[in-house]
Coordinates of N, CA and C in Angstrom, one line a residue:
X139 N 85.9 -129.6 -110.4 CA 84.8 -130.4 -110.2 C 85.1 -130.9 -108.8
X140 N 83.8 -130.9 -108.0 CA 84.2 -131.6 -106.9 C 84.1 -133.3 -106.6
X141 N 84.3 -134.2 -106.3 CA 84.6 -135.7 -106.8 C 84.4 -136.3 -105.6
X142 N 83.4 -137.2 -105.8 CA 83.4 -138.0 -104.0 C 84.2 -139.5 -104.4
X143 N 84.9 -140.2 -104.0 CA 85.4 -141.7 -104.1 C 85.2 -142.4 -103.1
X144 N 84.4 -143.4 -103.4 CA 84.1 -144.8 -102.3 C 85.6 -145.8 -102.9
X145 N 86.1 -145.6 -101.4 CA 87.4 -146.9 -101.5 C 88.4 -146.0 -101.6
X146 N 88.4 -144.7 -101.0 CA 89.2 -144.1 -101.1 C 90.9 -143.9 -101.1
X147 N 90.8 -145.2 -100.3 CA 92.4 -145.8 -99.8 C 92.9 -147.1 -100.8
X148 N 92.4 -147.2 -101.3 CA 92.5 -148.0 -102.5 C 93.6 -147.5 -103.3
X149 N 94.1 -148.7 -103.5 CA 95.3 -148.7 -104.8 C 94.9 -147.5 -106.0
X150 N 93.8 -148.2 -106.5 CA 93.3 -147.3 -107.7 C 92.7 -145.6 -107.4
X151 N 92.3 -145.3 -106.4 CA 91.5 -144.5 -105.9 C 92.7 -143.6 -105.3
X152 N 94.0 -143.9 -104.8 CA 94.8 -143.2 -104.4 C 95.8 -142.3 -105.6
X153 N 95.5 -143.0 -106.7 CA 96.3 -142.8 -107.6 C 95.5 -141.6 -108.2
X154 N 93.9 -142.1 -108.4 CA 93.2 -140.8 -109.3 C 93.4 -139.7 -108.2
X155 N 93.0 -140.0 -107.0 CA 93.0 -138.6 -106.0 C 94.3 -137.5 -106.0
X156 N 95.2 -138.3 -106.9 CA 96.7 -137.6 -107.2 C 96.5 -136.8 -108.1
X157 N 95.9 -138.0 -109.3 CA 95.8 -136.9 -110.6 C 94.5 -135.6 -110.1
X158 N 93.6 -136.0 -110.1 CA 92.0 -135.3 -109.5 C 93.0 -134.1 -109.2
X159 N 93.7 -134.1 -108.0 CA 94.5 -132.5 -107.5 C 95.1 -132.0 -108.2
X160 N 96.0 -132.4 -108.8 CA 97.0 -132.4 -110.0 C 96.5 -131.3 -110.9
X161 N 95.1 -131.8 -110.9 CA 94.7 -130.9 -112.5 C 93.6 -129.7 -111.8
X162 N 93.6 -129.8 -110.6 CA 93.0 -128.7 -109.7 C 91.6 -129.0 -109.4
X163 N 90.9 -130.3 -109.4 CA 89.6 -130.2 -109.1 C 89.9 -130.6 -107.0
X164 N 88.8 -130.9 -107.2 CA 88.7 -130.8 -105.3 C 87.9 -133.0 -105.1
X165 N 88.9 -132.8 -104.0 CA 88.3 -134.4 -103.8 C 88.3 -134.9 -102.4
X166 N 86.8 -135.7 -102.5 CA 87.1 -136.3 -101.0 C 86.8 -137.9 -101.3
X167 N 87.8 -138.3 -100.2 CA 87.7 -140.1 -100.2 C 87.1 -140.6 -99.0
X168 N 86.3 -141.9 -99.4 CA 85.4 -142.5 -98.5 C 86.4 -143.1 -97.8
X169 N 86.1 -143.2 -96.6 CA 87.4 -144.8 -95.4 C 86.9 -145.1 -94.9
X170 N 87.7 -146.3 -94.7 CA 86.7 -146.8 -93.5 C 87.5 -146.5 -92.1
X171 N 88.7 -146.3 -91.9 CA 89.4 -146.2 -90.6 C 90.0 -144.6 -91.1
X172 N 90.0 -144.1 -90.0 CA 90.5 -142.6 -89.5 C 92.4 -142.9 -89.7
X173 N 93.1 -144.0 -89.5 CA 94.3 -143.9 -89.5 C 94.6 -143.7 -91.2
X174 N 93.8 -144.5 -92.0 CA 94.5 -144.3 -93.6 C 93.8 -142.6 -94.1
X175 N 94.0 -141.8 -93.1 CA 93.5 -140.5 -93.6 C 94.8 -139.6 -94.3
X176 N 95.6 -139.8 -93.5 CA 97.5 -139.6 -93.6 C 97.6 -139.4 -95.4
X177 N 97.1 -140.8 -95.8 CA 97.1 -141.2 -97.1 C 96.8 -140.3 -97.9
X178 N 95.1 -139.9 -97.8 CA 94.8 -139.2 -98.4 C 95.2 -137.8 -98.5
X179 N 95.5 -137.6 -97.6 CA 95.9 -136.1 -97.0 C 97.0 -135.9 -97.9
X180 N 98.2 -136.7 -98.0 CA 99.5 -136.9 -99.0 C 99.2 -136.7 -100.4
X181 N 97.9 -137.0 -100.6 CA 97.5 -137.4 -102.0 C 96.7 -136.2 -102.6
X182 N 96.2 -135.3 -101.5 CA 95.8 -133.7 -102.1 C 94.0 -134.0 -102.0
X183 N 93.6 -135.1 -101.0 CA 92.3 -135.5 -101.2 C 91.4 -135.1 -99.4
X184 N 90.5 -135.1 -99.4 CA 89.7 -134.7 -97.8 C 89.3 -136.0 -97.7
X185 N 89.7 -136.8 -96.4 CA 89.3 -137.8 -96.2 C 88.0 -137.7 -95.3
X186 N 87.2 -138.7 -95.6 CA 85.9 -138.8 -95.3 C 85.4 -140.4 -94.4
X187 N 85.5 -140.1 -92.9 CA 85.7 -141.4 -92.4 C 84.6 -141.9 -92.7
X188 N 83.8 -143.0 -93.2 CA 82.4 -143.8 -93.5 C 82.6 -145.2 -93.4
X189 N 81.5 -146.3 -93.0 CA 81.9 -146.9 -93.4 C 80.7 -147.4 -94.1
X190 N 80.9 -147.8 -95.3 CA 79.8 -147.9 -96.6 C 78.8 -149.8 -96.1
X191 N 79.5 -150.1 -95.1 CA 78.7 -151.7 -95.0 C 77.8 -151.3 -93.7
X192 N 78.0 -150.1 -93.1 CA 77.0 -150.0 -91.9 C 76.3 -148.2 -91.7
X193 N 76.9 -147.1 -92.7 CA 76.3 -146.4 -93.0 C 74.6 -146.0 -93.4
X194 N 73.8 -145.0 -92.9 CA 72.8 -144.8 -93.2 C 72.7 -144.2 -94.8
X195 N 71.7 -144.2 -95.2 CA 71.2 -143.8 -96.5 C 71.8 -142.2 -96.6
X196 N 70.9 -141.4 -95.6 CA 70.9 -140.4 -95.4 C 72.1 -139.9 -95.0
X197 N 73.2 -140.6 -94.3 CA 74.2 -139.7 -93.2 C 75.1 -140.0 -95.2
X198 N 74.7 -140.8 -96.2 CA 76.1 -140.9 -96.8 C 75.7 -140.0 -98.0
X199 N 74.4 -139.6 -97.9 CA 74.2 -138.2 -99.0 C 74.5 -137.3 -98.7
X200 N 74.2 -137.1 -97.1 CA 75.0 -136.2 -96.5 C 76.4 -135.7 -96.9
X201 N 77.0 -136.8 -96.7 CA 78.6 -136.3 -97.2 C 78.8 -136.3 -99.1
X202 N 77.6 -136.3 -99.6 CA 77.9 -136.3 -101.3 C 77.4 -135.0 -101.3
X203 N 76.8 -134.2 -100.8 CA 75.8 -133.3 -101.0 C 77.5 -132.4 -101.7
X204 N 76.6 -131.2 -102.6 CA 78.0 -130.5 -103.6 C 78.6 -130.9 -103.9
X205 N 78.6 -132.4 -104.5 CA 79.5 -133.2 -105.0 C 78.9 -132.8 -106.7
X206 N 79.9 -132.7 -107.6 CA 79.7 -133.1 -109.1 C 79.6 -134.4 -109.6
X207 N 80.4 -135.0 -109.0 CA 80.4 -136.6 -109.8 C 81.1 -137.3 -108.4
X208 N 80.8 -138.5 -108.5 CA 81.1 -139.4 -108.1 C 81.7 -141.1 -108.3
X209 N 82.7 -141.9 -107.7 CA 83.5 -142.6 -108.6 C 83.0 -143.9 -107.4
X210 N 83.2 -145.1 -107.7 CA 82.7 -146.2 -106.9 C 84.0 -146.8 -107.2
X211 N 85.0 -147.0 -106.0 CA 86.3 -147.6 -106.4 C 86.1 -148.8 -105.1
X212 N 85.6 -149.0 -104.4 CA 85.4 -149.7 -103.2 C 86.0 -151.3 -103.3
X213 N 86.2 -151.7 -102.7 CA 85.7 -153.6 -102.9 C 87.0 -154.3 -101.8
X214 N 86.4 -155.1 -101.0 CA 86.2 -156.0 -100.2 C 87.7 -156.4 -100.1
X215 N 88.6 -156.6 -101.3 CA 89.9 -157.1 -101.0 C 90.0 -158.2 -100.9
X216 N 91.7 -158.6 -100.7 CA 92.3 -159.6 -101.2 C 91.8 -160.3 -99.4
X217 N 91.6 -161.8 -99.2 CA 91.3 -162.2 -98.2 C 89.9 -162.0 -97.9
X218 N 89.2 -161.3 -98.2 CA 87.8 -161.6 -97.9 C 86.8 -162.1 -98.1
X219 N 85.9 -162.9 -97.4 CA 85.2 -164.1 -97.9 C 84.0 -163.4 -98.7
X220 N 83.0 -165.0 -98.9 CA 81.9 -164.4 -99.9 C 80.8 -163.7 -99.5
X221 N 81.0 -163.8 -98.0 CA 79.9 -162.3 -97.7 C 80.4 -160.9 -97.9
X222 N 81.5 -160.8 -97.3 CA 81.6 -159.3 -97.9 C 81.8 -159.2 -99.3
X223 N 82.2 -160.3 -100.0 CA 82.1 -159.4 -101.7 C 80.4 -159.2 -101.7
X224 N 79.7 -159.4 -101.4 CA 78.0 -159.3 -101.1 C 78.1 -158.1 -100.7
X225 N 78.1 -157.5 -99.4 CA 78.5 -156.5 -98.6 C 79.1 -155.6 -99.4
X226 N 80.1 -155.4 -99.7 CA 80.9 -154.1 -100.3 C 80.9 -154.2 -101.8
X227 N 81.3 -155.2 -102.4 CA 81.4 -154.8 -103.9 C 79.8 -154.8 -104.7
X228 N 78.8 -155.8 -103.9 CA 77.3 -155.2 -104.5 C 76.7 -154.5 -104.0
X229 N 76.3 -154.5 -102.4 CA 75.7 -153.6 -101.9 C 76.3 -152.3 -102.0
X230 N 77.6 -152.3 -101.8 CA 77.7 -151.1 -101.2 C 77.5 -150.3 -102.4
X231 N 77.9 -150.8 -103.4 CA 77.8 -149.7 -104.7 C 76.6 -149.3 -104.8
X232 N 75.6 -150.1 -104.7 CA 74.1 -149.9 -104.9 C 73.7 -148.5 -103.7
X233 N 74.1 -148.6 -102.8 CA 73.9 -147.7 -101.6 C 74.7 -146.6 -101.9
X234 N 75.7 -146.5 -102.7 CA 76.5 -145.4 -103.0 C 75.8 -144.7 -104.1
X235 N 75.3 -145.2 -105.1 CA 74.5 -144.9 -106.0 C 73.1 -144.4 -105.3
X236 N 72.3 -144.9 -104.7 CA 71.4 -144.8 -104.2 C 71.5 -143.4 -103.3
X237 N 72.6 -142.8 -102.8 CA 73.1 -141.6 -102.3 C 73.4 -140.8 -103.4
X238 N 74.1 -141.1 -104.0 CA 74.0 -140.3 -105.2 C 72.9 -139.3 -106.3
X239 N 71.9 -140.5 -106.1 CA 70.5 -139.7 -106.8 C 69.7 -139.0 -105.6
X240 N 70.0 -139.4 -103.8 CA 69.5 -138.7 -103.3 C 70.1 -137.4 -103.2
X241 N 71.3 -137.0 -103.4 CA 71.9 -136.2 -103.7 C 71.9 -135.1 -104.7
X242 N 70.9 -136.0 -105.6 CA 71.2 -135.3 -107.1 C 70.9 -134.0 -107.2
X243 N 70.1 -133.5 -106.0 CA 69.8 -131.7 -106.2 C 71.0 -131.1 -106.3
X244 N 72.0 -131.6 -105.5 CA 73.1 -130.9 -105.3 C 74.3 -130.9 -106.5
X245 N 73.3 -131.7 -107.6 CA 74.2 -131.8 -109.1 C 75.4 -133.1 -109.1
X246 N 74.8 -134.2 -108.0 CA 75.5 -135.4 -107.9 C 75.1 -136.2 -109.5
X247 N 75.1 -136.4 -110.5 CA 75.0 -137.3 -111.6 C 75.6 -137.8 -112.4
X248 N 76.9 -137.3 -112.3 CA 77.9 -138.1 -112.9 C 78.5 -139.2 -112.0
X249 N 78.7 -140.4 -112.5 CA 78.8 -141.6 -111.4 C 79.7 -142.7 -112.6
X250 N 80.9 -143.0 -111.9 CA 81.9 -144.0 -112.1 C 81.5 -145.1 -111.6
X251 N 81.6 -146.6 -112.0 CA 82.0 -147.7 -111.0 C 83.3 -148.0 -112.0
X252 N 84.1 -148.3 -110.9 CA 85.0 -149.2 -111.4 C 84.8 -151.0 -110.8
X253 N 84.7 -151.3 -112.1 CA 83.9 -152.7 -112.1 C 85.0 -153.8 -112.3
X254 N 85.0 -154.8 -112.9 CA 85.7 -156.1 -113.7 C 85.5 -156.6 -115.0
X255 N 86.7 -157.1 -115.5 CA 86.1 -157.4 -116.9 C 85.5 -158.7 -116.7
X256 N 85.9 -159.5 -115.8 CA 84.9 -160.9 -115.6 C 83.7 -160.6 -115.5
X257 N 82.9 -159.4 -115.0 CA 81.9 -159.5 -114.8 C 80.5 -159.2 -115.4
X258 N 81.5 -159.6 -116.8 CA 80.4 -159.9 -117.8 C 79.7 -161.2 -117.6
X259 N 78.6 -160.8 -117.7 CA 77.6 -162.3 -117.7 C 78.2 -163.3 -116.3
X260 N 78.9 -163.1 -115.5 CA 79.4 -164.0 -114.4 C 78.3 -164.7 -113.7
X261 N 78.5 -165.9 -113.5 CA 77.5 -167.0 -113.4 C 77.6 -166.8 -111.8
X262 N 76.4 -167.9 -111.3 CA 76.2 -167.7 -109.9 C 77.5 -168.5 -109.5
X263 N 77.8 -167.7 -107.8 CA 78.6 -168.6 -107.4 C 79.1 -170.6 -107.1
X264 N 79.6 -170.8 -107.9 CA 79.5 -172.2 -107.1 C 81.0 -173.0 -107.6
X265 N 81.1 -174.3 -106.8 CA 82.6 -175.0 -107.1 C 83.4 -174.5 -106.4
X266 N 85.1 -174.8 -106.6 CA 85.8 -174.7 -105.7 C 86.5 -173.4 -105.8
X267 N 86.3 -172.4 -106.8 CA 86.9 -171.2 -106.6 C 85.6 -169.9 -106.2
X268 N 84.8 -170.2 -105.4 CA 83.4 -170.2 -104.8 C 84.0 -168.2 -104.3
X269 N 84.8 -168.0 -103.8 CA 84.8 -166.6 -103.4 C 85.3 -165.6 -104.9
X270 N 86.4 -165.7 -105.7 CA 86.3 -165.0 -106.7 C 85.3 -165.3 -107.6
X271 N 84.5 -166.3 -107.7 CA 82.9 -166.5 -108.3 C 82.0 -165.6 -108.1
X272 N 81.8 -165.2 -106.4 CA 81.2 -164.4 -105.9 C 81.4 -163.2 -105.7
X273 N 82.8 -162.6 -106.3 CA 83.6 -161.3 -106.3 C 83.1 -161.1 -107.7
X274 N 82.9 -162.0 -108.7 CA 82.7 -161.4 -110.5 C 81.2 -161.5 -110.1
X275 N 80.4 -162.3 -109.3 CA 78.6 -162.3 -109.7 C 78.3 -160.9 -108.8
X276 N 78.8 -160.3 -107.7 CA 78.4 -159.1 -107.0 C 78.5 -158.1 -108.2
X277 N 80.4 -158.2 -108.9 CA 80.3 -157.3 -109.6 C 79.1 -157.1 -110.9
X278 N 79.1 -158.2 -111.5 CA 78.2 -158.0 -112.1 C 76.3 -157.7 -111.9
X279 N 76.2 -157.8 -110.7 CA 74.8 -157.6 -109.8 C 75.2 -156.0 -110.0
X280 N 76.0 -155.3 -109.3 CA 76.2 -154.0 -108.9 C 76.4 -153.1 -110.2
X281 N 76.8 -153.7 -111.7 CA 76.6 -153.0 -112.6 C 75.2 -153.2 -113.0
X282 N 74.7 -153.8 -112.9 CA 73.3 -154.0 -113.6 C 72.3 -152.9 -113.2
X283 N 72.3 -153.0 -111.6 CA 71.5 -151.9 -110.9 C 72.1 -150.8 -111.2
X284 N 73.4 -150.7 -111.6 CA 73.8 -148.9 -111.7 C 73.3 -148.8 -113.0
X285 N 73.7 -150.0 -114.0 CA 73.0 -149.5 -115.6 C 71.5 -149.3 -115.8
X286 N 70.4 -149.8 -114.2 CA 69.1 -149.2 -114.8 C 68.8 -148.0 -114.1
X287 N 69.6 -147.1 -113.7 CA 69.4 -145.9 -113.3 C 69.3 -144.7 -114.0
X288 N 68.2 -144.4 -114.5 CA 67.9 -143.6 -115.1 C 68.1 -142.2 -114.5
X289 N 68.6 -141.6 -113.4 CA 69.0 -140.5 -112.9 C 70.3 -140.4 -112.8
X290 N 71.3 -141.1 -113.1 CA 72.2 -141.2 -113.4 C 73.3 -141.0 -114.7
X291 N 73.7 -140.5 -115.0 CA 74.8 -140.4 -116.1 C 76.2 -141.0 -115.7
X292 N 75.8 -142.6 -115.9 CA 76.8 -143.8 -115.4 C 77.3 -143.8 -116.5
X293 N 78.7 -144.2 -115.9 CA 79.8 -144.8 -117.0 C 80.6 -145.9 -115.9
X294 N 80.2 -147.7 -116.8 CA 81.0 -148.9 -115.8 C 82.1 -148.5 -116.5
X295 N 83.0 -149.1 -116.0 CA 84.5 -149.5 -116.4 C 85.3 -150.8 -116.3
X296 N 85.3 -151.8 -116.8 CA 86.0 -152.6 -116.5 C 87.1 -153.2 -116.9
X297 N 87.9 -152.9 -116.2 CA 89.8 -153.1 -116.0 C 90.3 -154.9 -116.6
X298 N 90.8 -155.2 -116.7 CA 91.8 -156.3 -116.7 C 92.4 -156.7 -115.7
X299 N 93.2 -157.4 -116.4 CA 94.2 -158.1 -114.6 C 94.7 -156.6 -114.3
X300 N 94.8 -156.4 -112.8 CA 95.7 -155.0 -112.5 C 96.8 -155.4 -111.9
X301 N 97.8 -154.9 -112.2 CA 99.0 -155.0 -112.1 C 99.7 -153.6 -111.7
X302 N 100.9 -153.9 -110.8 CA 101.6 -152.6 -110.0 C 102.7 -151.8 -111.0
X303 N 102.9 -152.3 -112.2 CA 103.6 -151.5 -113.2 C 103.3 -150.4 -113.1
X304 N 104.6 -149.5 -113.9 CA 104.7 -148.4 -114.4 C 103.5 -148.0 -115.5
X305 N 102.3 -147.2 -115.4 CA 101.7 -147.0 -116.1 C 102.3 -146.8 -117.9
X306 N 102.0 -147.0 -118.6 CA 102.7 -146.8 -120.4 C 101.9 -145.2 -120.5
X307 N 100.6 -145.3 -120.3 CA 99.3 -144.1 -121.0 C 99.0 -144.6 -122.0
X308 N 99.2 -145.8 -122.4 CA 98.4 -146.4 -123.8 C 97.3 -147.7 -123.4
X309 N 96.2 -147.9 -124.0 CA 95.4 -148.5 -123.4 C 94.5 -149.0 -124.7
X310 N 94.1 -149.9 -124.1 CA 92.5 -150.4 -125.4 C 91.4 -150.2 -124.9
X311 N 90.5 -149.9 -124.7 CA 89.4 -149.2 -124.4 C 88.3 -149.3 -125.2
X312 N 87.1 -150.1 -125.0 CA 86.0 -150.6 -126.1 C 85.0 -151.3 -125.2
X313 N 83.7 -151.6 -125.9 CA 83.3 -152.6 -125.0 C 83.6 -153.7 -125.3
X314 N 84.2 -154.3 -125.9 CA 84.5 -155.3 -125.4 C 86.1 -154.9 -126.0
X315 N 87.3 -156.3 -125.1 CA 88.4 -156.1 -125.3 C 89.1 -157.1 -125.4
X316 N 88.5 -158.3 -124.6 CA 89.5 -159.4 -124.9 C 90.3 -159.5 -123.2
X317 N 90.8 -160.9 -123.1 CA 91.6 -160.6 -122.0 C 92.7 -159.8 -122.0
X318 N 93.7 -159.4 -121.2 CA 94.5 -158.6 -121.0 C 94.8 -157.8 -119.5
X319 N 95.9 -157.9 -119.0 CA 96.4 -156.7 -118.0 C 96.1 -155.6 -118.5
X320 N 96.4 -154.5 -116.9 CA 96.2 -153.2 -117.4 C 97.0 -152.6 -116.1
X321 N 97.9 -151.9 -115.9 CA 98.5 -151.1 -114.8 C 97.7 -150.3 -113.7
X322 N 97.6 -150.3 -112.6 CA 96.4 -149.3 -111.8 C 97.1 -147.9 -112.5
X323 N 97.9 -147.4 -112.6 CA 98.4 -146.2 -112.8 C 97.5 -145.6 -114.2
X324 N 97.5 -146.7 -115.5 CA 96.4 -146.4 -116.1 C 95.0 -146.5 -116.3
X325 N 94.9 -147.2 -115.1 CA 93.4 -147.7 -114.6 C 93.0 -145.7 -113.8
X326 N 93.6 -145.3 -113.3 CA 93.6 -144.3 -113.0 C 93.2 -143.2 -113.8
X327 N 94.4 -142.9 -115.1 CA 94.3 -142.1 -116.2 C 92.8 -142.1 -116.4
X328 N 92.4 -143.3 -116.9 CA 91.2 -143.1 -117.6 C 90.2 -143.1 -117.2
X329 N 90.0 -143.1 -115.7 CA 89.1 -142.6 -115.1 C 89.1 -141.3 -114.9
X330 N 90.2 -140.8 -114.9 CA 90.3 -139.1 -114.7 C 89.4 -138.8 -116.0
X331 N 90.4 -139.2 -117.2 CA 90.0 -138.7 -118.6 C 88.3 -138.8 -118.7
X332 N 87.6 -140.1 -117.9 CA 86.1 -140.4 -118.3 C 85.1 -139.5 -117.8
X333 N 85.7 -138.7 -116.3 CA 85.3 -137.8 -115.5 C 85.1 -136.3 -116.5
X334 N 86.2 -136.0 -117.2 CA 86.0 -135.1 -117.6 C 85.3 -135.1 -119.2
X335 N 84.5 -136.1 -119.2 CA 84.0 -136.7 -120.5 C 82.6 -136.9 -120.7
X336 N 81.9 -136.0 -120.7 CA 80.3 -136.5 -119.9 C 79.7 -137.1 -120.9
X337 N 80.4 -137.2 -122.5 CA 79.8 -138.0 -123.4 C 79.7 -139.7 -123.5
X338 N 80.3 -140.0 -122.1 CA 80.5 -141.4 -122.2 C 79.9 -142.0 -121.1
X339 N 78.8 -141.1 -120.9 CA 77.8 -141.4 -120.0 C 76.7 -142.5 -120.6
X340 N 76.5 -143.5 -119.9 CA 75.6 -144.8 -120.6 C 76.2 -145.7 -121.2
X341 N 77.7 -145.8 -120.9 CA 78.5 -146.7 -121.9 C 79.3 -147.7 -120.6
X342 N 79.0 -149.1 -120.9 CA 79.9 -150.2 -120.6 C 81.3 -150.6 -120.7
X343 N 82.5 -150.2 -120.4 CA 83.5 -150.3 -121.3 C 84.6 -151.0 -120.4
X344 N 85.2 -151.6 -121.4 CA 86.5 -152.7 -120.7 C 87.8 -152.2 -121.2
X345 N 88.9 -152.3 -120.3 CA 89.6 -151.7 -120.2 C 91.2 -152.9 -120.4
X346 N 92.0 -152.8 -121.1 CA 93.4 -153.6 -121.1 C 94.4 -152.2 -121.6
X347 N 95.6 -153.3 -121.8 CA 96.6 -152.3 -121.9 C 96.5 -152.0 -123.9
X348 N 97.3 -151.2 -124.2 CA 97.0 -151.4 -125.7 C 98.2 -150.4 -126.4
X349 N 98.0 -149.5 -127.1 CA 98.3 -148.8 -128.3 C 98.3 -147.5 -128.4
X350 N 96.7 -147.1 -127.9 CA 96.3 -145.4 -128.0 C 96.0 -144.9 -127.0
X351 N 97.2 -143.9 -126.4 CA 97.1 -142.6 -125.5 C 95.5 -142.9 -124.8
X352 N 95.6 -142.9 -123.7 CA 94.4 -142.3 -123.0 C 93.6 -141.3 -123.7
X353 N 94.1 -140.3 -123.5 CA 92.9 -139.2 -123.8 C 92.2 -139.2 -125.2
X354 N 92.8 -139.9 -126.6 CA 92.5 -140.1 -127.4 C 91.6 -141.2 -127.2
X355 N 92.3 -142.2 -126.5 CA 91.4 -143.5 -127.0 C 89.5 -143.5 -126.2
X356 N 89.9 -142.4 -124.7 CA 88.6 -141.7 -124.3 C 87.6 -140.8 -125.4
X357 N 88.6 -140.0 -125.8 CA 87.5 -139.1 -126.9 C 87.3 -139.9 -128.2
X358 N 88.0 -141.0 -128.8 CA 87.6 -141.7 -129.9 C 86.1 -142.3 -129.6
X359 N 85.3 -142.2 -127.9 CA 84.0 -143.1 -127.7 C 83.2 -141.8 -128.0
X360 N 83.4 -140.9 -128.4 CA 82.5 -140.1 -129.0 C 82.4 -139.4 -130.3
X361 N 83.2 -139.7 -130.5 CA 83.6 -139.4 -132.2 C 82.2 -139.5 -133.1

């Protein structure tokens, strides 16, 4: 497959790019800054410099022509304020989905979103922790937008608290998991497996560490 990843320089995205390249897929990662290109090349991905906060729909769709699948793994990141939670975590996700649909004639139907566990029924942001609340709300709104698109074979993945510990390859993957942590290594492994399993389209899934090997956890969703 040829797979386009939004947020191609993110920690999960770089891990996913390595996995996909190793199994023989062609990968392109969308990045904001040209100086990030070397890290993508080292991961086996083609760097595509494109600012998702300012790019037009037509230009973004042209960058996705010829792709078989798309993964939205972008995020405003730590240190960003309320405004960028909306422009990146919500608006950029919707634009990326629009571009996938616009490029659908070229085969871009498979669409996976990396969301967040707390995005389920996230309230409007208010109170002292307004930035984190805005992040969860932006993710929830973006998820709902993608879930309403009949033109995409979408899957929403909501990982728990992310860690940089070494992946175990053992997870809990279900519509509801409860709270928990998950290494970024294992999130990337689950994303790679979901891309290979079209039967998981139309599912919104939560992910935390567990006791089931990744391949079996994904396969069980379509059994």
